[in-house]
Every structure is written in C-alpha cells, then in structure tokens.
Short mmCIF file of C-alpha atoms in Angstrom, two decimals:
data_model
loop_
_atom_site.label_atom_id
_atom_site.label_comp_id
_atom_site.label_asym_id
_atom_site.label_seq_id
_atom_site.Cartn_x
_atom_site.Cartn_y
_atom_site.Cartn_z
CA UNK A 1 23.20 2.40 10.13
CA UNK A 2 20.11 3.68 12.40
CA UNK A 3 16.82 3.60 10.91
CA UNK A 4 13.39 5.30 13.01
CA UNK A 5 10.06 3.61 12.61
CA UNK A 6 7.45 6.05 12.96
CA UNK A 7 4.27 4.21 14.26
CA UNK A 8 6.36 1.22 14.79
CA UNK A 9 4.34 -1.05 17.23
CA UNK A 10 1.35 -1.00 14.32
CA UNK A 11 0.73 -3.68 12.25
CA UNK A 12 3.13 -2.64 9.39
CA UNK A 13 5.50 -1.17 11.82
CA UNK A 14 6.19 -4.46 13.48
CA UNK A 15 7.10 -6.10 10.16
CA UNK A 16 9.23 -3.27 9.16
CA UNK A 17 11.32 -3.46 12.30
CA UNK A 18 11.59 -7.23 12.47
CA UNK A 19 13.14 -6.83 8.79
CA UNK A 20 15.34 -4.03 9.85
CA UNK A 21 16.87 -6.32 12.72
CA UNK A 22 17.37 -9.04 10.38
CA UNK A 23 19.18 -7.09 8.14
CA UNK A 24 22.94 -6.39 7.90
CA UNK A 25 24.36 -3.48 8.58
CA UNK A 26 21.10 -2.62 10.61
CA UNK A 27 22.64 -1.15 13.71
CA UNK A 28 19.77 0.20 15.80
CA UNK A 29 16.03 0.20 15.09
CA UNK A 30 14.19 3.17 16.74
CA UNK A 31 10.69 2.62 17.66
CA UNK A 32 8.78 5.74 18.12
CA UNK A 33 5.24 5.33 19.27
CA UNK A 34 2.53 6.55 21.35
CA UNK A 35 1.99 2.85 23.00
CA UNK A 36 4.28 2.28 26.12
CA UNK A 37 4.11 -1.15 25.74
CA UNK A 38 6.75 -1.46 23.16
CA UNK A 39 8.72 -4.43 24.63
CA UNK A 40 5.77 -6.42 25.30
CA UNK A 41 4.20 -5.62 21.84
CA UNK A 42 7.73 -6.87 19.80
CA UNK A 43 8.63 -9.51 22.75
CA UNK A 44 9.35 -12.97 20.86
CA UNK A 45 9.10 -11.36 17.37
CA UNK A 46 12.53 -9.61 17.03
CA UNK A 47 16.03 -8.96 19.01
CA UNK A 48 14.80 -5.87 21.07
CA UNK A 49 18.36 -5.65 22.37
CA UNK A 50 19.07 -3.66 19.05
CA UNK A 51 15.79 -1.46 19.14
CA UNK A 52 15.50 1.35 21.17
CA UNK A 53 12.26 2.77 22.04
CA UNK A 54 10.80 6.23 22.40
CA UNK A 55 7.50 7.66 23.29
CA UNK A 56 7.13 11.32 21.93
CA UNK A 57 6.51 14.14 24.13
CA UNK A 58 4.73 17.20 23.74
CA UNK A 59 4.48 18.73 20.22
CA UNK A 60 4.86 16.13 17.80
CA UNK A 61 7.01 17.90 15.36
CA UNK A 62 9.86 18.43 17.73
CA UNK A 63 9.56 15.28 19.17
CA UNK A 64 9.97 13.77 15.77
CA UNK A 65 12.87 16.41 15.15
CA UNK A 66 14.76 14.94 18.09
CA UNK A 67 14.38 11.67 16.35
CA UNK A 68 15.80 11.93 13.59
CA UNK A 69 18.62 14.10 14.77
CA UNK A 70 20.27 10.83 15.30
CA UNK A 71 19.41 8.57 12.76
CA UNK A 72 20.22 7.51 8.75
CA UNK A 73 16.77 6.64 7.38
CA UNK A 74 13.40 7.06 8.58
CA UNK A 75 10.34 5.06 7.81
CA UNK A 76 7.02 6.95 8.12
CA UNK A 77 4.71 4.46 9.24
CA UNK A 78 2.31 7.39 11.48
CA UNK A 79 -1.62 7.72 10.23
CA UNK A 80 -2.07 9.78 7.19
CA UNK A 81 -2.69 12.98 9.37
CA UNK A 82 0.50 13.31 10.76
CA UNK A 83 2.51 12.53 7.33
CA UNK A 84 3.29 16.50 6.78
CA UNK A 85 4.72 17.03 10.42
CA UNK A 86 7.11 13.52 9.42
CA UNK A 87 8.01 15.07 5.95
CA UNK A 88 8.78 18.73 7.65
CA UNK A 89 11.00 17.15 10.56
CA UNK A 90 12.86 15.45 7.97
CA UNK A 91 13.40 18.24 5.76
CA UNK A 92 14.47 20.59 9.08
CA UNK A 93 16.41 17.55 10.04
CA UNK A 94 17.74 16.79 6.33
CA UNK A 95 17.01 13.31 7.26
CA UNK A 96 16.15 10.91 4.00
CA UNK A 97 12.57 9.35 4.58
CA UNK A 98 10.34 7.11 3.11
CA UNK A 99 6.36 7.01 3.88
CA UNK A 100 3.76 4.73 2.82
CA UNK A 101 1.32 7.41 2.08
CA UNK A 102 -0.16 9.10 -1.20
CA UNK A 103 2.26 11.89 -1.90
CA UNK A 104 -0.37 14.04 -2.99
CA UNK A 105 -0.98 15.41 0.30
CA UNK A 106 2.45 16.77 0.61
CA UNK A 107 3.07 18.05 -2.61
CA UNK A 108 3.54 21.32 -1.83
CA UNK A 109 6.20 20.42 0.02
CA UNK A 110 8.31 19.16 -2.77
CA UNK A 111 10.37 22.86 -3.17
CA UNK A 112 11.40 22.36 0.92
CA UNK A 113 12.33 19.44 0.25
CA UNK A 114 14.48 19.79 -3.19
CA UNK A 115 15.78 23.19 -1.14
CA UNK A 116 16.87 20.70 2.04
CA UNK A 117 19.04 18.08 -0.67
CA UNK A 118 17.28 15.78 0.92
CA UNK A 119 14.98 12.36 -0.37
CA UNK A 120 11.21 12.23 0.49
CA UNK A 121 9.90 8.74 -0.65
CA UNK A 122 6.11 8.50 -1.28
CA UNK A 123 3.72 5.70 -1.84
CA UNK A 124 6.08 3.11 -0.57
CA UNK A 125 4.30 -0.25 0.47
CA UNK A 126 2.42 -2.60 -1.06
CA UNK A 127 -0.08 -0.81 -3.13
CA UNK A 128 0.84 1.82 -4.14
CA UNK A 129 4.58 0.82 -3.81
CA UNK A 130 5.04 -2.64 -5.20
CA UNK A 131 3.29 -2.47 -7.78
CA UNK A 132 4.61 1.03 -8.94
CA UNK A 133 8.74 -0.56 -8.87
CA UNK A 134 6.74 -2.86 -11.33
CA UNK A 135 5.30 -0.45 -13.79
CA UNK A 136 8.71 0.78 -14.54
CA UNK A 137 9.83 -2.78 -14.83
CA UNK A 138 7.28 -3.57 -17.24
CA UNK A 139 7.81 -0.34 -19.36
CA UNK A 140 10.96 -0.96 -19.78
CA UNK A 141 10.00 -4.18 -22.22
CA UNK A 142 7.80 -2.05 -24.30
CA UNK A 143 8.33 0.50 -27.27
CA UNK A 144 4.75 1.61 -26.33
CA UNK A 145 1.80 0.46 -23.57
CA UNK A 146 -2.00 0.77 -24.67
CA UNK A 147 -3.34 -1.05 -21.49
CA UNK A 148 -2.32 -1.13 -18.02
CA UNK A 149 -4.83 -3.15 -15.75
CA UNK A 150 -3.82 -3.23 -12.09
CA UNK A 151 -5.29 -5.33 -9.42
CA UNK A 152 -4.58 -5.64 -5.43
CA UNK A 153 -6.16 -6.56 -2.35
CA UNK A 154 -6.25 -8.25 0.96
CA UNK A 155 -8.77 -10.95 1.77
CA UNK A 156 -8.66 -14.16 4.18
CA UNK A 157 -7.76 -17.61 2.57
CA UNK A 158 -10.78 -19.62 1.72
CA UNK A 159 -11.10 -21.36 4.79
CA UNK A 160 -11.41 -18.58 6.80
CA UNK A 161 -13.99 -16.74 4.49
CA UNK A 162 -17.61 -16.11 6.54
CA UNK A 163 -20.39 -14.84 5.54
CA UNK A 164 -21.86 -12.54 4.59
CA UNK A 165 -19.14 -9.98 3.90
CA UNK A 166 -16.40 -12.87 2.97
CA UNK A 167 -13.87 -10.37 4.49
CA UNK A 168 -11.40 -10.06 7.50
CA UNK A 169 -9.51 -6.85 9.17
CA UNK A 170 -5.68 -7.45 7.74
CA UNK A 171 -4.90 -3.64 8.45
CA UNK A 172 -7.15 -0.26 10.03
CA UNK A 173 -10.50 -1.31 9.54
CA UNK A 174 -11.59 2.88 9.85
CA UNK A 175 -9.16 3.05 6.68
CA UNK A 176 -10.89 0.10 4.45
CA UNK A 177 -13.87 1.72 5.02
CA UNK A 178 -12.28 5.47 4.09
CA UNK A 179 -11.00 3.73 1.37
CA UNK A 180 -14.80 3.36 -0.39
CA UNK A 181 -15.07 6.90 0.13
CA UNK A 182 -12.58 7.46 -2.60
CA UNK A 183 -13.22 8.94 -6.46
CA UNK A 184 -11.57 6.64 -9.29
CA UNK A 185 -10.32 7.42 -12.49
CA UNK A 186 -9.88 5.01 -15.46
CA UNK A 187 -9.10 5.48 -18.90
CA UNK A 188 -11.50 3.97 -21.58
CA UNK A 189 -10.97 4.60 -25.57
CA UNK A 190 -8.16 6.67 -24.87
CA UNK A 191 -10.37 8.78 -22.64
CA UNK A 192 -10.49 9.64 -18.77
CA UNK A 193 -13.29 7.98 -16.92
CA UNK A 194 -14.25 9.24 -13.73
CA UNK A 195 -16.09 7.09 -11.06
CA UNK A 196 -17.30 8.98 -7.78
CA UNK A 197 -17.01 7.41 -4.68
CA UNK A 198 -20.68 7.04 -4.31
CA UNK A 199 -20.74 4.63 -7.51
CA UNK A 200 -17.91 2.37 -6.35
CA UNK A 201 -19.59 -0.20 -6.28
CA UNK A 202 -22.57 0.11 -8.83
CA UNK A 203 -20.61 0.78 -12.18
CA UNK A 204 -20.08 -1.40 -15.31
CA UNK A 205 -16.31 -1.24 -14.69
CA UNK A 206 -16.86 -3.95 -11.87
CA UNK A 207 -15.56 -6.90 -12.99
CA UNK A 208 -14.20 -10.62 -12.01
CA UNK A 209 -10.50 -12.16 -12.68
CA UNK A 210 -9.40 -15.43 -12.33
CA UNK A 211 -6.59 -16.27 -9.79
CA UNK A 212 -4.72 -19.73 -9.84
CA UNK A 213 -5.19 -21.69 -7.16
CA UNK A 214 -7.90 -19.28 -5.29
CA UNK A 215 -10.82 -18.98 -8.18
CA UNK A 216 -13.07 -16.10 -8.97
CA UNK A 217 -12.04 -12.84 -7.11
CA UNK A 218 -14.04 -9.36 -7.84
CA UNK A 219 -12.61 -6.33 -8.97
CA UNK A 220 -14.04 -2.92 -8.43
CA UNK A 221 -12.51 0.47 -9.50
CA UNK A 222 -10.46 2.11 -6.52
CA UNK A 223 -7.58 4.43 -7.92
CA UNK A 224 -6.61 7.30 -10.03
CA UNK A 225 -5.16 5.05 -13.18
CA UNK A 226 -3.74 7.91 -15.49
CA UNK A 227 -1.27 9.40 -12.79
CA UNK A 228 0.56 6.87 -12.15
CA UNK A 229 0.25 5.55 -16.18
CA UNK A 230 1.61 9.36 -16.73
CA UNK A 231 4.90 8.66 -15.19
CA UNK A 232 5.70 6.39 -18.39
CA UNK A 233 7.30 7.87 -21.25
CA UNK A 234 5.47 4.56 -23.46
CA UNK A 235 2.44 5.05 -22.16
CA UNK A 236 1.43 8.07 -24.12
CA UNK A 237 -0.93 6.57 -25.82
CA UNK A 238 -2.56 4.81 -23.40
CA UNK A 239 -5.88 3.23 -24.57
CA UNK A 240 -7.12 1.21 -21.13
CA UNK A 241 -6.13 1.69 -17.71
CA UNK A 242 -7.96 0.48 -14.19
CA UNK A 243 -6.42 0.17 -10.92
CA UNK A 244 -8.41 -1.99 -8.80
CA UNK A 245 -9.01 -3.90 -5.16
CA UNK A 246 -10.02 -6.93 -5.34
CA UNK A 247 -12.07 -9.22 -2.77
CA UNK A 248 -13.98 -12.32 -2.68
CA UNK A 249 -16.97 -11.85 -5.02
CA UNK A 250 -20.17 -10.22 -3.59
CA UNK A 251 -18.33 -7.37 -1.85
CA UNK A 252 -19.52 -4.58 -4.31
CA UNK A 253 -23.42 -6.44 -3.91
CA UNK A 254 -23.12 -6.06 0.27
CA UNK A 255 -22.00 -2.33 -0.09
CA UNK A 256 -23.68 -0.96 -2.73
CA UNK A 257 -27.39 -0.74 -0.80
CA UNK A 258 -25.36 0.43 2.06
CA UNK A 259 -23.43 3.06 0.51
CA UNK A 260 -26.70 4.31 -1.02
CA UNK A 261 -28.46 4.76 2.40
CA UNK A 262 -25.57 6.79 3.65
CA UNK A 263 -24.13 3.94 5.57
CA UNK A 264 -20.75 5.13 4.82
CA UNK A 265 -20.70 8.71 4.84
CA UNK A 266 -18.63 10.72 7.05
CA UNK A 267 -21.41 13.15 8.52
CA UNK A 268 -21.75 13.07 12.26
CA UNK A 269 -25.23 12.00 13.10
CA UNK A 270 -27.11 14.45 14.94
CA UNK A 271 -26.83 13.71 19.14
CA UNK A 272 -24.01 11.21 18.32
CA UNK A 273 -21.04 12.83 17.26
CA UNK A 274 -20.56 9.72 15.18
CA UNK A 275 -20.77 9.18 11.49
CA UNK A 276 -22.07 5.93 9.99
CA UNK A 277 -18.50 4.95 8.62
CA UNK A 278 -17.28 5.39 12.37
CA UNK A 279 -20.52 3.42 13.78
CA UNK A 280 -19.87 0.40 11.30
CA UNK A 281 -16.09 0.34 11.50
CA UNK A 282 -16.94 0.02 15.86
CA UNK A 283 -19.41 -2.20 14.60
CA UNK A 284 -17.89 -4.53 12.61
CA UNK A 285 -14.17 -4.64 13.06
CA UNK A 286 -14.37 -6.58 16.22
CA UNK A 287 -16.31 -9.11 14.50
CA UNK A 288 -14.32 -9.70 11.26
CA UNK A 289 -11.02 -10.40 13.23
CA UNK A 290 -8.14 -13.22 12.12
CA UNK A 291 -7.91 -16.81 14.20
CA UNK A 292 -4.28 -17.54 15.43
CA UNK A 293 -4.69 -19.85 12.78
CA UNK A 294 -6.18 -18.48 9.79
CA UNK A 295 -4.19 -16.41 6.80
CA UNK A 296 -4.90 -13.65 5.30
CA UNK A 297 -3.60 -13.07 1.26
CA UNK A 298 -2.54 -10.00 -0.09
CA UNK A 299 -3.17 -10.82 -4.24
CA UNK A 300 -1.76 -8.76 -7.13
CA UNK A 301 -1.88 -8.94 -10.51
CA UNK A 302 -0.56 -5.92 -12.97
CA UNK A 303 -1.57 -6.83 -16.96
CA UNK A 304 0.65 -4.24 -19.62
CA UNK A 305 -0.69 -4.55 -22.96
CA UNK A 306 1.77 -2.69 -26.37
CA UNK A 307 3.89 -3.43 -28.45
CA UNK A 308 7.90 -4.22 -28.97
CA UNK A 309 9.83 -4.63 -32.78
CA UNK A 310 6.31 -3.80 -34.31
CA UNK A 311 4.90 -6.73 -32.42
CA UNK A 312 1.62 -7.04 -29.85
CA UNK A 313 3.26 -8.28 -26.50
CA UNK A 314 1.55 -8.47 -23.30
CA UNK A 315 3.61 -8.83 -19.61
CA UNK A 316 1.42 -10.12 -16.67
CA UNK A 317 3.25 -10.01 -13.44
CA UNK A 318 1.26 -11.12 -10.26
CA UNK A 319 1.86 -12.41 -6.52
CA UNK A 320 0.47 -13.64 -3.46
CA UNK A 321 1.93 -12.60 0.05
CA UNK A 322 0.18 -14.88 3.36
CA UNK A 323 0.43 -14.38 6.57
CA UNK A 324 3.38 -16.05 8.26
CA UNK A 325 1.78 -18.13 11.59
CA UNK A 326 4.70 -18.49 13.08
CA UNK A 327 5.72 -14.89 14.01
CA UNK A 328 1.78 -13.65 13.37
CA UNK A 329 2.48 -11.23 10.97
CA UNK A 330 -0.38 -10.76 8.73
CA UNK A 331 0.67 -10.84 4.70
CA UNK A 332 -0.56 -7.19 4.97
CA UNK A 333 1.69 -6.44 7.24
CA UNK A 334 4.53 -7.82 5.31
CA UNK A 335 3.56 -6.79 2.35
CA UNK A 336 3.85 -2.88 3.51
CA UNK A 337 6.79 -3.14 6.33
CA UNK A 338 8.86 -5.05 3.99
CA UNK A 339 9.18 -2.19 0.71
CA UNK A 340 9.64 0.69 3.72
CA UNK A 341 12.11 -1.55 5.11
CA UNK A 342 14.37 -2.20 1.88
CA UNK A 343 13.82 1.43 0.39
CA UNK A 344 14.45 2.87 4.35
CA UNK A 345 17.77 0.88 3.79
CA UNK A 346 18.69 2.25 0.22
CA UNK A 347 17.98 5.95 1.80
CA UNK A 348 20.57 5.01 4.32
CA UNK A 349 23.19 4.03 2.26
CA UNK A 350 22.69 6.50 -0.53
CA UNK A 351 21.64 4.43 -3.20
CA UNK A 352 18.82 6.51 -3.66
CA UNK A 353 20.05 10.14 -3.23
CA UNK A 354 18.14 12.34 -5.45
CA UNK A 355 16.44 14.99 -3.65
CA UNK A 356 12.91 15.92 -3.18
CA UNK A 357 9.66 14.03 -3.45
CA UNK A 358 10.33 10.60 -4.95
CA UNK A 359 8.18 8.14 -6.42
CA UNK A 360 9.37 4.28 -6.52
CA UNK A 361 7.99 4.00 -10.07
CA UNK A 362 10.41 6.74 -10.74
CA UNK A 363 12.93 6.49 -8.28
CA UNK A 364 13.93 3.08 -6.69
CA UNK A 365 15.87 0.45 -8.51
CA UNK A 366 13.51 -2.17 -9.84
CA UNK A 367 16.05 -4.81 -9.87
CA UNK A 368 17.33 -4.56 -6.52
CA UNK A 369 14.15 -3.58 -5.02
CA UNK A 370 12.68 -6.89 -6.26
CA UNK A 371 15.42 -9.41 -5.67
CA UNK A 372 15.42 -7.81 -2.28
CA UNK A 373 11.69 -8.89 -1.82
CA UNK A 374 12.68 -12.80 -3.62
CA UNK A 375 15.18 -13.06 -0.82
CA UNK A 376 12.28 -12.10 2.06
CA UNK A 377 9.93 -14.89 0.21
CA UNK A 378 7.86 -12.38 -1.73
CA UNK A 379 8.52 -13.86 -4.92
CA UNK A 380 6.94 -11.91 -8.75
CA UNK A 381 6.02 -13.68 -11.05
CA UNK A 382 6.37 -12.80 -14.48
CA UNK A 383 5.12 -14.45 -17.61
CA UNK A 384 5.82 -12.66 -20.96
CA UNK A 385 2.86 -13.69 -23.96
CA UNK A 386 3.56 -12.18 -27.90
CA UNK A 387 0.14 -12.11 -30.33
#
C-alpha cells in the first residue's frame, strides 16, 4: 500500500512516517511538505529509499489532489487551517483519510463526504484520539456510566523541569498557547458547566491527581466533556464529566495573572501587528526547548464511574508515552504519529470502510487499535475496582 503524510517533516509527521516504513505491507511513504529539506530532516531516522518526497506547487488544493491521485491512505498531519482543503481533495479524490484535527471544523462537510463513499477520520492522535478508542472500550464494561473524568498532557520528566513555568515545547508552542484560548464544558449534578477561556485557569474545577511514579500533577479544565460523553449509548445519564490537561503544578498560578492582563489574547497591538499570544510564544518557545538528553512524558489517565449486574464498578485506564533518545522523537510526537499511522493503515486496507466523517470512539476497532499501540511500546493500563 501507499500512504501520503501531509506535513510530514513536522514533529508528528516524522513519527508517523518512521512507523509507516516499519510497517508491513507499507510500500511507499509520501512526504508532502513545504520544507525542501526532506532527506536531511528524516536522514538516520527511517529507510528514505521507500519515501518519496514532494513539495506542493501552486494552489494547495490541487497540489494535494495530485497527491492523492496515487495513493491508499492519507494522513492529514497540515496546521488546522488547511484541514478543509485536505478533507475536499480527498473527497474529489475519493481517497480515505485520517486527520488529527477537531472534526468540528469540517462538519459541514460530512454530506460530500457520505456522497463521495469515502472515510474522513477526525480527532485521530493522542488526545483526542487515544483516549476516545478508550471510551468505547470502557463503555462497553458498563450497563450505565455516571462519571467520566479524563486527563492528558505533555510535560518534561522531573529532571528536566525549570522554573518558573515547569514546562517544555513537546509540539507548536503558538498552539499550547491557542490552546488556553479555548471555552470548556463539564458536566456537574447532571448539568452542563461552562468555563470560558478567560477563567481557565481561575475556576474551582482546577484540581490535582496523583500519578505513580511522577507525584502531584495539576489538572485544569480544557475540553468540551458532554460531546464526546454523548457518543455513548450508557452514558445517558451522565452525572460528572471533565476532560482535562494536566502539567506540573503551578501552571494555572503562572497564567492566571497573565491571562487577566491580556497576555494571551489574540488582538494585534497597535504599531506591531503582533498580538500578545504571538509576542510570548516568540518569546518563550526558544527558551523552554528539550536537551538531547532530556524526555518529555505524555500522561493519561481516563476514570469511568457506573454500574454493571446492579453493581458500582469503576475502570481507570492510564499511560505514559517518553520520548525515545535514541531516534529523538519526542513522546508527543509518538503519541500523535503513531494512532494516524495505524488508523492511516486500517483506511488502506479497508478495515474501516464506512463512509463519511468518522470518529475513533465510534469508528475504529478498539481491540486492534490498542494491541497495535502494545506492539509499538505504548502499553494501557487497565485496572478494573467494584464498590
């Protein structure tokens, strides 16, 4: 088979198409990226005599077109912005893809793409993506969920931690800092819960959790809980839910006063043409960058509270990806490139066929997806307590 990486000489897309080598019946890896650097970029890291390069031209929805003219599967790797012209080439092209972005930018597409036969997967990495194949895992081993509490994030292992932010750039730095700018939803006492972006980090939902072996991590609000707790037919009467990132505690202290001056707002300033988020991701990223030797760890937890046979059962699943030293992909990286790689693989060979815009909680085997992960080191695990 022949599988496009869109983006692939970013962080993520460097994982993905080191996987993609390694696997069998991985014929040819296309690279498509702006960079022209791409043998010097994946020099050392992967067999570049099966990966063939190419550096779009002119419009980029034709150029992607051309792309996947020739190829099984595409992974969608490209900055949010360009998502929709990756979705419509593969709908024109009939081409099954599968993006790490929310799908809730491209919704409207999902009539094209039913229309087209073909399969549009959304949300596809590590969070959302992993966590999502292991919703529907959980709700499987319930008769009904009243809590779902989800946690993920990336932060350095402890011996790389500095102050005063405790925090190092494991993917776009611009997009950690978009990320605060986001509105959560949770659901408390049955009820929706909305937290604005500007409270983030100032509301009582904020919160520590215990991790084995690392200690005390924080956990702030940073997700819309009740869509993705919607997709499960035993969730209907959902009592709690909270997704979450999590970082080393005293991240919601450092950006609370911050957020509150307008440090993070997207506004230019006037005689800059800069916002403050741009100024402080210039600003900072260059100073909050990974040693050759230092880790970073991508942590997740996912807590489902119900019941099964009339009795109270709670399923914690949870996970720690690190950064492997040897090739210098960060557990980020891995973490993403690896769940585009294995679902960009099913696509190809029609294990996952249904057509339109697909979800993994909905749509990708939970079984295979995850032994697929066990056998790339990315190992869940899953203990099972009854009350």
């Amino acid at each position: 088979m022949k599988i496009a990486v869109l983006g692939g000489l970013g962080l993520q897309g460097r994982a993905a198409i080191a996987d993609l080598v390694a696997s069998d019946g991985v014929e040819q890896v296309v690279c498509v990226d702006t960079a022209t650097d791409g043998a010097a970029r994946l020099g050392g890291l992967t067999d570049l005599a099966r990966v063939r390069f190419v550096v779009p031209e002119g419009a980029i929805g034709p150029a992607l077109a051309d792309v996947m003219k020739d190829v099984d599967a595409v992974i969608d790797l490209l900055p949010q912005p360009l998502m929709r012209e990756a979705v419509l080439a593969a709908i024109a092209t009939r081409t099954p893809l599968v993006t790490t972005n929310y799908g809730k930018a491209i919704a409207d597409l999902a009539p094209e793409a039913e229309k087209a036969g073909v399969s549009i997967v959304t949300e596809c990495g590590l969070d959302p993506g992993i966590d999502l194949v292991l919703y529907a895992r959980a709700a499987s081993q319930f008769d009904t969920i009243i809590a779902i509490d989800s946690y993920c994030g990336g932060i350095p292992e402890p011996k790389a931690v500095v102050e005063p932010l405790r925090y190092k750039v494991s993917w776009n730095f611009d997009m950690v800092l978009v990320s605060q700018n986001r509105d959560s939803v949770l659901v408390e006492d049955g009820k929706r819960v909305d937290v604005p972006a500007a409270r983030q980090h100032d509301n009582r939902f904020i919160h520590d959790i215990e991790i084995a072996g690392l200690g005390r991590l924080e956990a702030f609000p940073n997700g819309d809980a009740p869509h993705y707790a919607g997709m499960l037919a035993a969730a209907k009467g959902l009592q709690r839910s909270g997704r979450y990132s999590l970082r080393w505690p005293g991240w919601s202290a450092f950006w609370a006063p911050l957020k509150q001056l307008g440090f993070l707002s997207e506004d230019k300033v006037p005689g800059t043409g800069v916002s403050p988020r741009e100024f402080l991701g210039r600003l900072l990223g260059p100073q909050l960058q990974y040693g050759a030797d230092e880790k970073d760890l991508c942590v997740m937890r996912n807590v489902f509270v119900g019941s099964e046979g009339g009795r109270r059962k709670t399923v914690t699943s949870e996970l720690v990806i690190e950064r492997d030293l040897a090739s210098g992909l960060f557990g980020m990286s891995l973490g993403v490139g690896y769940p585009a790689s294995i679902v960009a693989q099913m696509l190809a060979r029609r294990e996952i066929a249904a057509p339109g815009l697909l979800n993994p909680l909905l749509h990708v085997p939970d079984g295979r997806f995850l032994d697929e992960l066990a056998r790339r080191g990315i190992k869940v695990a899953e203990t099972v307590s009854w009350d």
